[in-house]
mmCIF file of C-alpha atoms in Angstrom:
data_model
loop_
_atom_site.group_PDB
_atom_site.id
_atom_site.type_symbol
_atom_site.label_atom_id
_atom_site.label_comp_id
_atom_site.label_asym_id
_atom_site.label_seq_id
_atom_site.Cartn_x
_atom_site.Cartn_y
_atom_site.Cartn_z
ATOM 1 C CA UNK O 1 132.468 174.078 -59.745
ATOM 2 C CA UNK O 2 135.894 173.034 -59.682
ATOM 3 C CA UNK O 3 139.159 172.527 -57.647
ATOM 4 C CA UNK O 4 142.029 175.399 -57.835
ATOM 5 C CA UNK O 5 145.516 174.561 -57.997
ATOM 6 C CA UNK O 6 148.229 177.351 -57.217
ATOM 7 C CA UNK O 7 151.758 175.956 -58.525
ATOM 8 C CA UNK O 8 154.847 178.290 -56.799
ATOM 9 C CA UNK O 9 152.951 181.494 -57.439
ATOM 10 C CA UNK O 10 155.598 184.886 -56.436
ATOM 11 C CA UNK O 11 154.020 188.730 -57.208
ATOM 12 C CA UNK O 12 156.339 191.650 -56.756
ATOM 13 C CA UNK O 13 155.740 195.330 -56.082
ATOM 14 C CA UNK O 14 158.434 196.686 -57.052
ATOM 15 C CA UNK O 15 161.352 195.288 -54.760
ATOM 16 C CA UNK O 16 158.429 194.003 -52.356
ATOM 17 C CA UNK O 17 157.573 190.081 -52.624
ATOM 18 C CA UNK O 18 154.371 189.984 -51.774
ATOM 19 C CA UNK O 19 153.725 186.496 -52.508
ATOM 20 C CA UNK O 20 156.806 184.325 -52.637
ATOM 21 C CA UNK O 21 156.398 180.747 -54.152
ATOM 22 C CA UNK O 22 152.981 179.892 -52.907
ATOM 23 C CA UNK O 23 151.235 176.374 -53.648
ATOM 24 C CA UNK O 24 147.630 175.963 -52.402
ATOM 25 C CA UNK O 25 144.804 173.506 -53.859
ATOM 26 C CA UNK O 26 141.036 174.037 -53.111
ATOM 27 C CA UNK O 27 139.424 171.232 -53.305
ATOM 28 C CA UNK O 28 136.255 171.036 -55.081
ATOM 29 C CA UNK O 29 133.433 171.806 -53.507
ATOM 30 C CA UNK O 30 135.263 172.937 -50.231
ATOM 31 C CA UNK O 31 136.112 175.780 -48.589
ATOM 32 C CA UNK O 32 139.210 176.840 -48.358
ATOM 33 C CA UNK O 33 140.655 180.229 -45.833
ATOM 34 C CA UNK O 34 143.414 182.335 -46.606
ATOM 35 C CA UNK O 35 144.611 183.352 -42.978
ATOM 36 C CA UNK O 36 147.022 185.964 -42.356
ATOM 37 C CA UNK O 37 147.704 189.362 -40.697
ATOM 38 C CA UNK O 38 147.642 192.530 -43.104
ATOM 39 C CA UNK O 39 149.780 192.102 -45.728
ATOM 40 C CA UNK O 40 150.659 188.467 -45.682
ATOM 41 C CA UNK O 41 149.884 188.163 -49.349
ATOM 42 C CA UNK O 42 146.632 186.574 -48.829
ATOM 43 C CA UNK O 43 144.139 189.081 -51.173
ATOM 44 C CA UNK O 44 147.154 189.372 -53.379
ATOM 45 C CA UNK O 45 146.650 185.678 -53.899
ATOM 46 C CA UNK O 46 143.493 185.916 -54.345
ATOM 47 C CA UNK O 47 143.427 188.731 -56.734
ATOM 48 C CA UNK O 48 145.147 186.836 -59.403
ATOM 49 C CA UNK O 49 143.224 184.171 -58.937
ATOM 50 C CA UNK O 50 140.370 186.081 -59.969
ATOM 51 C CA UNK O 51 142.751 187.874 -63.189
ATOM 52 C CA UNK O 52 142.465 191.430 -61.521
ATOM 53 C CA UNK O 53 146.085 190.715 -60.739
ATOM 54 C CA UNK O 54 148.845 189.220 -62.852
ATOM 55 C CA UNK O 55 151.341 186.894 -61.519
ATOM 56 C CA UNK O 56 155.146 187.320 -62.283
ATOM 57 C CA UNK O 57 155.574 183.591 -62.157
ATOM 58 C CA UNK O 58 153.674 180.252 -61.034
ATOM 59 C CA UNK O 59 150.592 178.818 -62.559
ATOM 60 C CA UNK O 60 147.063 179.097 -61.822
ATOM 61 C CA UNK O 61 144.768 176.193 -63.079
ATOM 62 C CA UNK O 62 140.965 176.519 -62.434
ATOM 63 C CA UNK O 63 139.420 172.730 -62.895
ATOM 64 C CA UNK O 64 141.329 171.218 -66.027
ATOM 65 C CA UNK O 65 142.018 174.831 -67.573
ATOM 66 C CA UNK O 66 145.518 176.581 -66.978
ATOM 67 C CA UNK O 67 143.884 179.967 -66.816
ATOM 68 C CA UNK O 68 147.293 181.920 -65.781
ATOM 69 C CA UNK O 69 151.237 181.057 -66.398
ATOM 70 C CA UNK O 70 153.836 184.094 -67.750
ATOM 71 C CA UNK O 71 156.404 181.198 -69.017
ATOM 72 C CA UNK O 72 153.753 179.970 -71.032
ATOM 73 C CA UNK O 73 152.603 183.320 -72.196
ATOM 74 C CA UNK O 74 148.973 182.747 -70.760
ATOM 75 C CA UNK O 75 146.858 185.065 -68.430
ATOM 76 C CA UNK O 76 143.174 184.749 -69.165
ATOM 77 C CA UNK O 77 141.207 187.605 -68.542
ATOM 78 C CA UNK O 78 138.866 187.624 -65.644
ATOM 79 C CA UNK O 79 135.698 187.874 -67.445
ATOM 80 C CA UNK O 80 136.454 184.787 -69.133
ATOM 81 C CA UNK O 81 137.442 182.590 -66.176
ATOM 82 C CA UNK O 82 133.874 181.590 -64.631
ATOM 83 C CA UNK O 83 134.854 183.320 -61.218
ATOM 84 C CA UNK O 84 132.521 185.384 -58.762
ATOM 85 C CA UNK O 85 133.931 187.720 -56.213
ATOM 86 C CA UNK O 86 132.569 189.405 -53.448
ATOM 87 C CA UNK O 87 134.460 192.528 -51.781
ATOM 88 C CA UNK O 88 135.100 194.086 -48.759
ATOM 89 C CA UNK O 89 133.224 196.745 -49.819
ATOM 90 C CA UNK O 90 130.703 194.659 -51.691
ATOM 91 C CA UNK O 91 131.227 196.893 -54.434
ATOM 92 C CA UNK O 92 126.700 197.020 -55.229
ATOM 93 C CA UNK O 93 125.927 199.598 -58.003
ATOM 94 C CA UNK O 94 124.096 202.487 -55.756
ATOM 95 C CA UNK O 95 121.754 203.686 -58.634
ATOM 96 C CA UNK O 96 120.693 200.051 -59.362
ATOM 97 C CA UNK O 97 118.154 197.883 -56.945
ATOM 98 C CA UNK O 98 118.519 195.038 -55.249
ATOM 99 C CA UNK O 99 117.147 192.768 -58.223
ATOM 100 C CA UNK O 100 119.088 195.057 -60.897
ATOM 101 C CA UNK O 101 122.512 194.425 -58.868
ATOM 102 C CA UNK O 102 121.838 190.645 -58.887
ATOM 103 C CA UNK O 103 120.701 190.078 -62.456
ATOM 104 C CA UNK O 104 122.801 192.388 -64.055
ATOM 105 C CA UNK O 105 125.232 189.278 -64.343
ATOM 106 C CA UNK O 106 122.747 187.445 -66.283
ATOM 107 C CA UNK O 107 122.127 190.104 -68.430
ATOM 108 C CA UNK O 108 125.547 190.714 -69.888
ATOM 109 C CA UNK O 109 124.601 186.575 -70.802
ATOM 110 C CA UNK O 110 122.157 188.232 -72.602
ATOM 111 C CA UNK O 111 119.497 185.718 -70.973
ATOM 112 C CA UNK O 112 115.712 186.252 -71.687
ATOM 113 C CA UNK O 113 113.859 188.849 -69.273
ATOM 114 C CA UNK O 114 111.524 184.756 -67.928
ATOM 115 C CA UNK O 115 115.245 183.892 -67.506
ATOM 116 C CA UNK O 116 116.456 186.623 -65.455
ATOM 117 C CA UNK O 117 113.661 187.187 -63.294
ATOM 118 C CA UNK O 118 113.265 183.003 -62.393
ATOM 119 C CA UNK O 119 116.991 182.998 -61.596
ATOM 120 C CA UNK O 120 117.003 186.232 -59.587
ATOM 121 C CA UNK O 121 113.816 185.003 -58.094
ATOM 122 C CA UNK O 122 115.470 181.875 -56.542
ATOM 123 C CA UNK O 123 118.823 183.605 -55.658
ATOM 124 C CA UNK O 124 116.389 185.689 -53.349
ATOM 125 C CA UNK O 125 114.493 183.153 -51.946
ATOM 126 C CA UNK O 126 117.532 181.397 -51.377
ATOM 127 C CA UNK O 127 119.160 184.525 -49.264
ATOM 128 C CA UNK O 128 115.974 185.237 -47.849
ATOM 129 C CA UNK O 129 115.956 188.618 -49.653
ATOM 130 C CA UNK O 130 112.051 188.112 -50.741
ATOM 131 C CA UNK O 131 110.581 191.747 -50.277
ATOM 132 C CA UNK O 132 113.318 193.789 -50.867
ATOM 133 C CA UNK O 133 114.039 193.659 -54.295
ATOM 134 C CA UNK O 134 113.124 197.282 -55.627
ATOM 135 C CA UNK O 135 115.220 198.276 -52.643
ATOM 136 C CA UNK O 136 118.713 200.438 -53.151
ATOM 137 C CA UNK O 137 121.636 199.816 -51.421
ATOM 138 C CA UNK O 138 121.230 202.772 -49.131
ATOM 139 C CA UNK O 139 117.930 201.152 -48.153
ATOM 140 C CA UNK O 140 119.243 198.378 -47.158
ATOM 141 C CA UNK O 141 121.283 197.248 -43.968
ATOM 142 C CA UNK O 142 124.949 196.217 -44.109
ATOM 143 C CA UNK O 143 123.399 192.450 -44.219
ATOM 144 C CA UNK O 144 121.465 192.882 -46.663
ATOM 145 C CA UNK O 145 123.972 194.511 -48.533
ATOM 146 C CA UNK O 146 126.223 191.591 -48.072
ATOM 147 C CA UNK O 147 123.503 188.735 -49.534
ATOM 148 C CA UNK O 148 123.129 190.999 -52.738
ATOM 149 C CA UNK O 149 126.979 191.020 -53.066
ATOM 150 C CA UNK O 150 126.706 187.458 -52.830
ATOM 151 C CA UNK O 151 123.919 186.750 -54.718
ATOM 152 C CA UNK O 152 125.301 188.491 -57.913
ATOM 153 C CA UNK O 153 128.341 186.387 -57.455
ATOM 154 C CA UNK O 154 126.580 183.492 -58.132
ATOM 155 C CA UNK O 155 123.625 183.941 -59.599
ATOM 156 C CA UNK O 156 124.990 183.006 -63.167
ATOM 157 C CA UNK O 157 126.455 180.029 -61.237
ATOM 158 C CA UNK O 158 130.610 180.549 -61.369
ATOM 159 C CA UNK O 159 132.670 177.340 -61.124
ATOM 160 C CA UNK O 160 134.821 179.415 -57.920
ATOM 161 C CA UNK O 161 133.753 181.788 -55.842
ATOM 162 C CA UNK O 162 136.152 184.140 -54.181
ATOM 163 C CA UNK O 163 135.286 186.049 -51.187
ATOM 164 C CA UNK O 164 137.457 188.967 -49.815
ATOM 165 C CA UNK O 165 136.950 189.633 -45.828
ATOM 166 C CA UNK O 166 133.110 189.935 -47.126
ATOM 167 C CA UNK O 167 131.743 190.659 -43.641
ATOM 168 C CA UNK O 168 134.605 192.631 -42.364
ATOM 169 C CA UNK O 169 131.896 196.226 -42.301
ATOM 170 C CA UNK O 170 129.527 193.835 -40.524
ATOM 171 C CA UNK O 171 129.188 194.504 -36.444
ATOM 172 C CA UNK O 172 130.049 191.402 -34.365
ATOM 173 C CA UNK O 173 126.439 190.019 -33.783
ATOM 174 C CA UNK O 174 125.832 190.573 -37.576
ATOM 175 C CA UNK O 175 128.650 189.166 -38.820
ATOM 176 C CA UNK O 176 128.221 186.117 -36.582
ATOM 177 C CA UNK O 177 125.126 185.158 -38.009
ATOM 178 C CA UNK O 178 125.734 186.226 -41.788
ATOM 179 C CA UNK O 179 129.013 183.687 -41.506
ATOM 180 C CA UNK O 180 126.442 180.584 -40.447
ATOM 181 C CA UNK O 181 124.075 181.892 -43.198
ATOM 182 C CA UNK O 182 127.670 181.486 -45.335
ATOM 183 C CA UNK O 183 128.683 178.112 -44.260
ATOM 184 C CA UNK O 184 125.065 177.031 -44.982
ATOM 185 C CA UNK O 185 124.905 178.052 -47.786
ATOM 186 C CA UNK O 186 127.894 177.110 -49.340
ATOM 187 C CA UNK O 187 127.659 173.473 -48.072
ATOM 188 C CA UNK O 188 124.182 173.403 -49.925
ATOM 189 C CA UNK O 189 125.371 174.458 -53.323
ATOM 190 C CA UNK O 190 129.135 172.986 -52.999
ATOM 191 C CA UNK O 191 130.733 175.954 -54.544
ATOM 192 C CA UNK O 192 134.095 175.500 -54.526
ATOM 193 C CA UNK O 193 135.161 178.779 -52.402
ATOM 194 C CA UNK O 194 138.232 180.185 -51.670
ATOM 195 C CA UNK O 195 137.573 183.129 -48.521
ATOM 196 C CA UNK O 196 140.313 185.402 -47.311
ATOM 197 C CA UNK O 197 140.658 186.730 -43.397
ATOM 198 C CA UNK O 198 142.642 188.088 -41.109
ATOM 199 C CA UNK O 199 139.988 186.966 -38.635
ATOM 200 C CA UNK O 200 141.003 183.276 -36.865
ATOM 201 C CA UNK O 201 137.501 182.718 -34.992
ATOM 202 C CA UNK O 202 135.810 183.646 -38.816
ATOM 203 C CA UNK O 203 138.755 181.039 -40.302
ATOM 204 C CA UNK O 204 137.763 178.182 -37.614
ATOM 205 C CA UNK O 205 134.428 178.571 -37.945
ATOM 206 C CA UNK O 206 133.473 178.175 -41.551
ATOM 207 C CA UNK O 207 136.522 176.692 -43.354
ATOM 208 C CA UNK O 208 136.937 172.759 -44.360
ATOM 209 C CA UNK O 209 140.834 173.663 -44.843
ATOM 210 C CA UNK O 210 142.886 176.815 -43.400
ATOM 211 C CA UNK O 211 146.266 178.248 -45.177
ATOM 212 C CA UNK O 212 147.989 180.139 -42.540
ATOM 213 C CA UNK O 213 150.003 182.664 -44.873
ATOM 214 C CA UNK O 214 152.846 185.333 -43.449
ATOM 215 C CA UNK O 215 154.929 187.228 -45.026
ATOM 216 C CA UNK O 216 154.273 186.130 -48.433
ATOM 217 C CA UNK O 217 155.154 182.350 -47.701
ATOM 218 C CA UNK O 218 152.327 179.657 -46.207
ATOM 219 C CA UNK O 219 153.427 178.299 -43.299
ATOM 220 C CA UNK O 220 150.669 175.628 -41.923
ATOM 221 C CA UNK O 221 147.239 174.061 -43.483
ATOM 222 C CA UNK O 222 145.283 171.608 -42.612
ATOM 223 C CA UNK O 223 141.538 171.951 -40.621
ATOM 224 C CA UNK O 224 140.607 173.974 -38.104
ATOM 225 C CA UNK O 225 141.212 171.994 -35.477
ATOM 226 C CA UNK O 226 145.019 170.367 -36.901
ATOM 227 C CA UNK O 227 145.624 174.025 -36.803
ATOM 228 C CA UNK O 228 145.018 175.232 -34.090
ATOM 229 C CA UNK O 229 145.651 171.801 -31.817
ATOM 230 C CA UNK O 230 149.227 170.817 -33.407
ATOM 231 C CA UNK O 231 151.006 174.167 -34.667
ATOM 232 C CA UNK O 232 154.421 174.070 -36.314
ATOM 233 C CA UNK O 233 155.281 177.547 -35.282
ATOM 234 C CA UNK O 234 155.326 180.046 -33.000
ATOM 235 C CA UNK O 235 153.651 182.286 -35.138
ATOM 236 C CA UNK O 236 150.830 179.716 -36.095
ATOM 237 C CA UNK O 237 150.315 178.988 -32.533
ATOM 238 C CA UNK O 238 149.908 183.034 -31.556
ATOM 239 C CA UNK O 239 147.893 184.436 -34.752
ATOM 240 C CA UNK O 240 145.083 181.042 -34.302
ATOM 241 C CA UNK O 241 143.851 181.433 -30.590
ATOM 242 C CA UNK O 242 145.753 182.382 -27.007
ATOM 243 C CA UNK O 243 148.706 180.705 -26.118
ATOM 244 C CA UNK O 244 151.244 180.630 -23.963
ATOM 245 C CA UNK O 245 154.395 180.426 -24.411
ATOM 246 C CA UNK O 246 157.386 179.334 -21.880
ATOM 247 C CA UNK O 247 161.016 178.906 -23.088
ATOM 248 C CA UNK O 248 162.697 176.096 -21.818
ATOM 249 C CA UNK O 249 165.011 172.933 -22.575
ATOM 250 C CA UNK O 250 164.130 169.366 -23.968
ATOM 251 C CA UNK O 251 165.541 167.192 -21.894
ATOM 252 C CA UNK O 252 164.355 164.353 -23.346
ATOM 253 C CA UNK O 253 161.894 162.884 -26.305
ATOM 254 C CA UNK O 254 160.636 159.388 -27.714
ATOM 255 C CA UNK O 255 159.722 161.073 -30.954
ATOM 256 C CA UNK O 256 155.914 161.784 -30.223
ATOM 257 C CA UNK O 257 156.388 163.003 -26.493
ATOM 258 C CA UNK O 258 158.992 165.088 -24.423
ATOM 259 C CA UNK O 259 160.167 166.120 -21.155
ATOM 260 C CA UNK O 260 160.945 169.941 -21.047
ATOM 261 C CA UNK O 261 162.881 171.795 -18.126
ATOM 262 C CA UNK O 262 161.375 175.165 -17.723
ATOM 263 C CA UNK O 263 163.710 176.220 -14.586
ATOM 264 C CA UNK O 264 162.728 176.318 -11.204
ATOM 265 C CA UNK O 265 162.477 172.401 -11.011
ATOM 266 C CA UNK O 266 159.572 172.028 -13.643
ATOM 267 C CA UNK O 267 159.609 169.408 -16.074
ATOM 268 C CA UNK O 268 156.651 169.564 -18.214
ATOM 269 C CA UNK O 269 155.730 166.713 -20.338
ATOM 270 C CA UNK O 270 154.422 167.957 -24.106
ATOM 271 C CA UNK O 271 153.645 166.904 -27.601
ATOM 272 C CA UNK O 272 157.213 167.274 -29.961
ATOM 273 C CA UNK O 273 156.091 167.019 -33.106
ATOM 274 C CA UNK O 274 158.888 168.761 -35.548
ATOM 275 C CA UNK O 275 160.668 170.366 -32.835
ATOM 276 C CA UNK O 276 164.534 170.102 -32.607
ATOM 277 C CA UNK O 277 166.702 167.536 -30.712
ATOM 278 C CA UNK O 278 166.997 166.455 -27.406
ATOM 279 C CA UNK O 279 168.972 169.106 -24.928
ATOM 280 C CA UNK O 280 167.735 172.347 -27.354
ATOM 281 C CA UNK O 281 166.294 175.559 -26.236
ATOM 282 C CA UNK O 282 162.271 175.250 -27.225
ATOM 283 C CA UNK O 283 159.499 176.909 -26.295
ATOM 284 C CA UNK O 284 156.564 175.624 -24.551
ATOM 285 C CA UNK O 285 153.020 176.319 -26.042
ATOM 286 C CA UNK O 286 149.934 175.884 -23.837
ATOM 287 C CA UNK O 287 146.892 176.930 -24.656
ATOM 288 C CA UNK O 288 144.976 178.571 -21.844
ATOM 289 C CA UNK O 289 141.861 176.412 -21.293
ATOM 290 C CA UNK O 290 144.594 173.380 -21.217
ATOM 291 C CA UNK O 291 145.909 174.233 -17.526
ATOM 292 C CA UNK O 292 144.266 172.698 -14.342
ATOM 293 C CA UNK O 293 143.682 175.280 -11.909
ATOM 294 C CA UNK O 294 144.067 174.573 -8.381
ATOM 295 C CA UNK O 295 143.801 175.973 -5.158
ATOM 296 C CA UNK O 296 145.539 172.757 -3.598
ATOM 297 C CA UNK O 297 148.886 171.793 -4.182
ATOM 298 C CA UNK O 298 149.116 169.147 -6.681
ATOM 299 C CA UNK O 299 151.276 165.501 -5.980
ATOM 300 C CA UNK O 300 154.580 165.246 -7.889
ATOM 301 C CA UNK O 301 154.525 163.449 -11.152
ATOM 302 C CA UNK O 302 157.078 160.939 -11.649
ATOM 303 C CA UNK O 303 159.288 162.773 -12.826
ATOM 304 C CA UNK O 304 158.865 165.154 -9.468
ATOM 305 C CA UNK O 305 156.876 168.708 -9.720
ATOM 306 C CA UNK O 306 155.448 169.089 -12.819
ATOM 307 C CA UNK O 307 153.359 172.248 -11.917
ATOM 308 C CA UNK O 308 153.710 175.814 -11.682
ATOM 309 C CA UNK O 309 152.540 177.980 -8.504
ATOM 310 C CA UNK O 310 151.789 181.811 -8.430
ATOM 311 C CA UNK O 311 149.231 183.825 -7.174
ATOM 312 C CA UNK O 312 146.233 185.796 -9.216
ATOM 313 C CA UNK O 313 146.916 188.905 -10.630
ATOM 314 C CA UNK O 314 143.998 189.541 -12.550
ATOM 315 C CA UNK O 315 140.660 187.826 -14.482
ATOM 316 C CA UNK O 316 138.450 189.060 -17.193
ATOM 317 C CA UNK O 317 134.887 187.810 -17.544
ATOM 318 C CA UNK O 318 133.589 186.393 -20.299
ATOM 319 C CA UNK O 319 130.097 185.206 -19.789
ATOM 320 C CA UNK O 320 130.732 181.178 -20.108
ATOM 321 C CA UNK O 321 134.229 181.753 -18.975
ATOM 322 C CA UNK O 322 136.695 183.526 -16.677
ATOM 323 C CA UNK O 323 139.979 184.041 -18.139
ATOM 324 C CA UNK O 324 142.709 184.335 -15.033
ATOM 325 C CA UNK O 325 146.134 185.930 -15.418
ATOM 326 C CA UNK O 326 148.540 184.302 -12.832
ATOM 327 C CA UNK O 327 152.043 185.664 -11.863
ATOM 328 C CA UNK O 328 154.417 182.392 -11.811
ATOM 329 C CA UNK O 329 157.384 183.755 -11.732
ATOM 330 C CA UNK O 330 158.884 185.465 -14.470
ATOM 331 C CA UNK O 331 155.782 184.510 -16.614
ATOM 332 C CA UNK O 332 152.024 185.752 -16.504
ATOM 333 C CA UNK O 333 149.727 183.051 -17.591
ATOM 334 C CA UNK O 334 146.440 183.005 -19.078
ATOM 335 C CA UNK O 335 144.094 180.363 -17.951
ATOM 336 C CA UNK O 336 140.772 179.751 -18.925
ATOM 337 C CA UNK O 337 138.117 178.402 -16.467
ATOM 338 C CA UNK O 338 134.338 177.801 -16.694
ATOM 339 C CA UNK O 339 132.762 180.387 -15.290
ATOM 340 C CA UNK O 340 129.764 179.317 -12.232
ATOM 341 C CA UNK O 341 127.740 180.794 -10.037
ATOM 342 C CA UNK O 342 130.737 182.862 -8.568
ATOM 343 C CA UNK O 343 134.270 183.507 -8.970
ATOM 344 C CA UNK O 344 136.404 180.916 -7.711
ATOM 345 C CA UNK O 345 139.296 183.102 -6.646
ATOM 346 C CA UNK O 346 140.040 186.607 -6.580
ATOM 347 C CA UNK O 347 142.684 188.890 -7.020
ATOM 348 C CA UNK O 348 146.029 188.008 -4.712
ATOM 349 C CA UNK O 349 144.867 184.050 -4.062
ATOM 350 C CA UNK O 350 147.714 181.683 -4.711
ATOM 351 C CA UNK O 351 146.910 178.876 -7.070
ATOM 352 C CA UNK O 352 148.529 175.991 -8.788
ATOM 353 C CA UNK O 353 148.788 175.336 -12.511
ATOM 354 C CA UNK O 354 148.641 171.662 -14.044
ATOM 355 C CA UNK O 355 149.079 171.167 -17.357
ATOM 356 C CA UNK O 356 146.439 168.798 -18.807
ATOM 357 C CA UNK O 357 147.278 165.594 -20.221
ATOM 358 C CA UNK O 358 148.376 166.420 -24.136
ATOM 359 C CA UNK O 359 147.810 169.933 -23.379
ATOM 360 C CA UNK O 360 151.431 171.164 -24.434
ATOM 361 C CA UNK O 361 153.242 171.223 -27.360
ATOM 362 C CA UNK O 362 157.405 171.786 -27.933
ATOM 363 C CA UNK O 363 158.095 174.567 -31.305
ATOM 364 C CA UNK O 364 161.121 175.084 -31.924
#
């Protein structure tokens, strides 16, 4: 098991970057998420990591060994670099079984048959696959399917495991439960895992550290919660989560905290961070469970109204929660609210909406 260090990495498709100068470390025994719409360059990056794809420049070092770098003349084949993968497709022989799929690694190792069969034994027991080992594939469900996949990935214990939107085929209540079995699991053996998604409530859920990648650049990492709390850019802040977003002026700032003028006599006091100077156009991100919903007009702030009023257009229900879409103007809002025993208002009520205290943050 070891960390992963990508130094300025770039891969072109002809006249397409699809990765353009991209630096990420895993840390050992962590897991780190690749994060990105379609075509961000996030498998791509992946891909030679693993050696199925060659970089045009950058370095790749798994642990202490450089195991890819064209100005050095060195791209190590993938069978040679310690790595499992698992696929999107999980790519499971059809015409093999369950334990065939999952020792066949250990059999190109040319390990004894006692060998095999206690190794394959505990990977099973492990992914709770006891029973179904003389299965095929197309007796098994998409699940199960998945903990093979995985299970031949690191049965002959890899030093990095890569895993490729492995529970994209799952359904929803599936793939819920298969990513907890994940996270378990990898926390227990401390493989040092690097997991691609386009999926943000997958990313959040599972990953010690998140890349945010678009466009073939990374543009934010840090945890789950830095991420989707404090991000640097518009884009961050609408691919992790809801948001919304209202354009106004910074009036003012102390370096930490602002005052922005959103028109209408609202000033709405937000979290800067690396947003631009004082008297700049911004826009203001609030997420939707960080509004106070009222059906009572709120007192003035000190620095006067500090609210925005409209009137229910909509709601969607959502079991623990009612999201409500308020027309303020110019601007539709999304606000979350615990759902109770009933609705709290209905279509056409007017309402007033507080931001909470740290609840908005100035991008530039």
């Amino acid at each position: 098991m070891s960390a992963v260090r990508i130094e300025n990495l770039v891969k072109r498709f002809g006249d397409f970057v699809a990765v353009n100068e991209v630096s990420i470390t895993a840390e050992e025994g962590r897991l780190t998420t690749l994060l990105g719409p379609s075509g961000c360059g996030k498998t791509t990056t992946l891909r030679m990591t693993s050696g199925l794809e060659t970089p045009d420049s950058g370095e790749i070092w798994i642990g202490d060994d450089l195991v890819a770098s064209p100005s050095k003349g060195i791209n190590v084949a993938p069978e040679h670099r310690n790595v499992g993968m698992v696929f999107q497709s999980y790519a499971i022989w059809p015409h093999k079984t369950a334990f065939e799929n999952v020792a066949y690694p250990l059999k190109l190792r040319r390990m004894s048959k006692a060998q095999i069969r206690q190794r394959v034994e505990e990977i099973f027991s492990l992914l709770r696959l006891e029973g179904l080992e003389g299965r095929y594939p197309g007796q098994l469900s998409g699940g199960q399917q998945q903990r093979v996949a995985l299970g031949r990935a690191i049965v002959y214990q890899s030093r990095l495991l890569l895993l490729d939107e492995p529970l994209a085929n799952l359904d929803a209540k599936v793939r819920e439960a298969v990513r907890l079995e994940l996270k378990e699991l990898q926390r227990q053996l401390k493989f040092t895992t690097i997991y691609v998604t386009h999926d943000q409530a997958e990313a959040m859920a599972i990953s010690d550290k998140i890349v945010v990648m678009d466009q073939g650049v990374v543009v934010q990492e840090g945890t789950a919660l830095e991420i989707y709390r404090t991000p640097r850019t518009k884009f961050v802040a609408e691919f992790v989560g809801q948001s919304n977003f209202v354009d106004g002026r910074l009036v003012s700032s102390n370096g930490s905290l602002g005052v922005v003028d959103v028109g209408e006599g609202i000033a709405i006091e937000a979290k800067v961070g690396e947003a631009g100077l004082d008297g700049g156009t911004v826009s203001l991100c609030i997420r939707p469970e960080d509004f106070e919903l009222s059906a009572d007009r709120p007192v003035p702030g000190s620095r006067g109204r500090d609210w925005f009023e409209g009137n229910i257009r909509d709601f969607t229900f959502h079991g623990n929660i009612i999201n409500y879409f308020v027309a303020c103007g110019a601007h539709v809002l999304t606000v979350q609210s615990e759902a109770g025993s009933q609705l709290k208002f209905k279509e056409a009520d007017k309402v007033y909406l507080r931001v909470r205290p740290n609840g908005a943050i100035v991008l530039s």
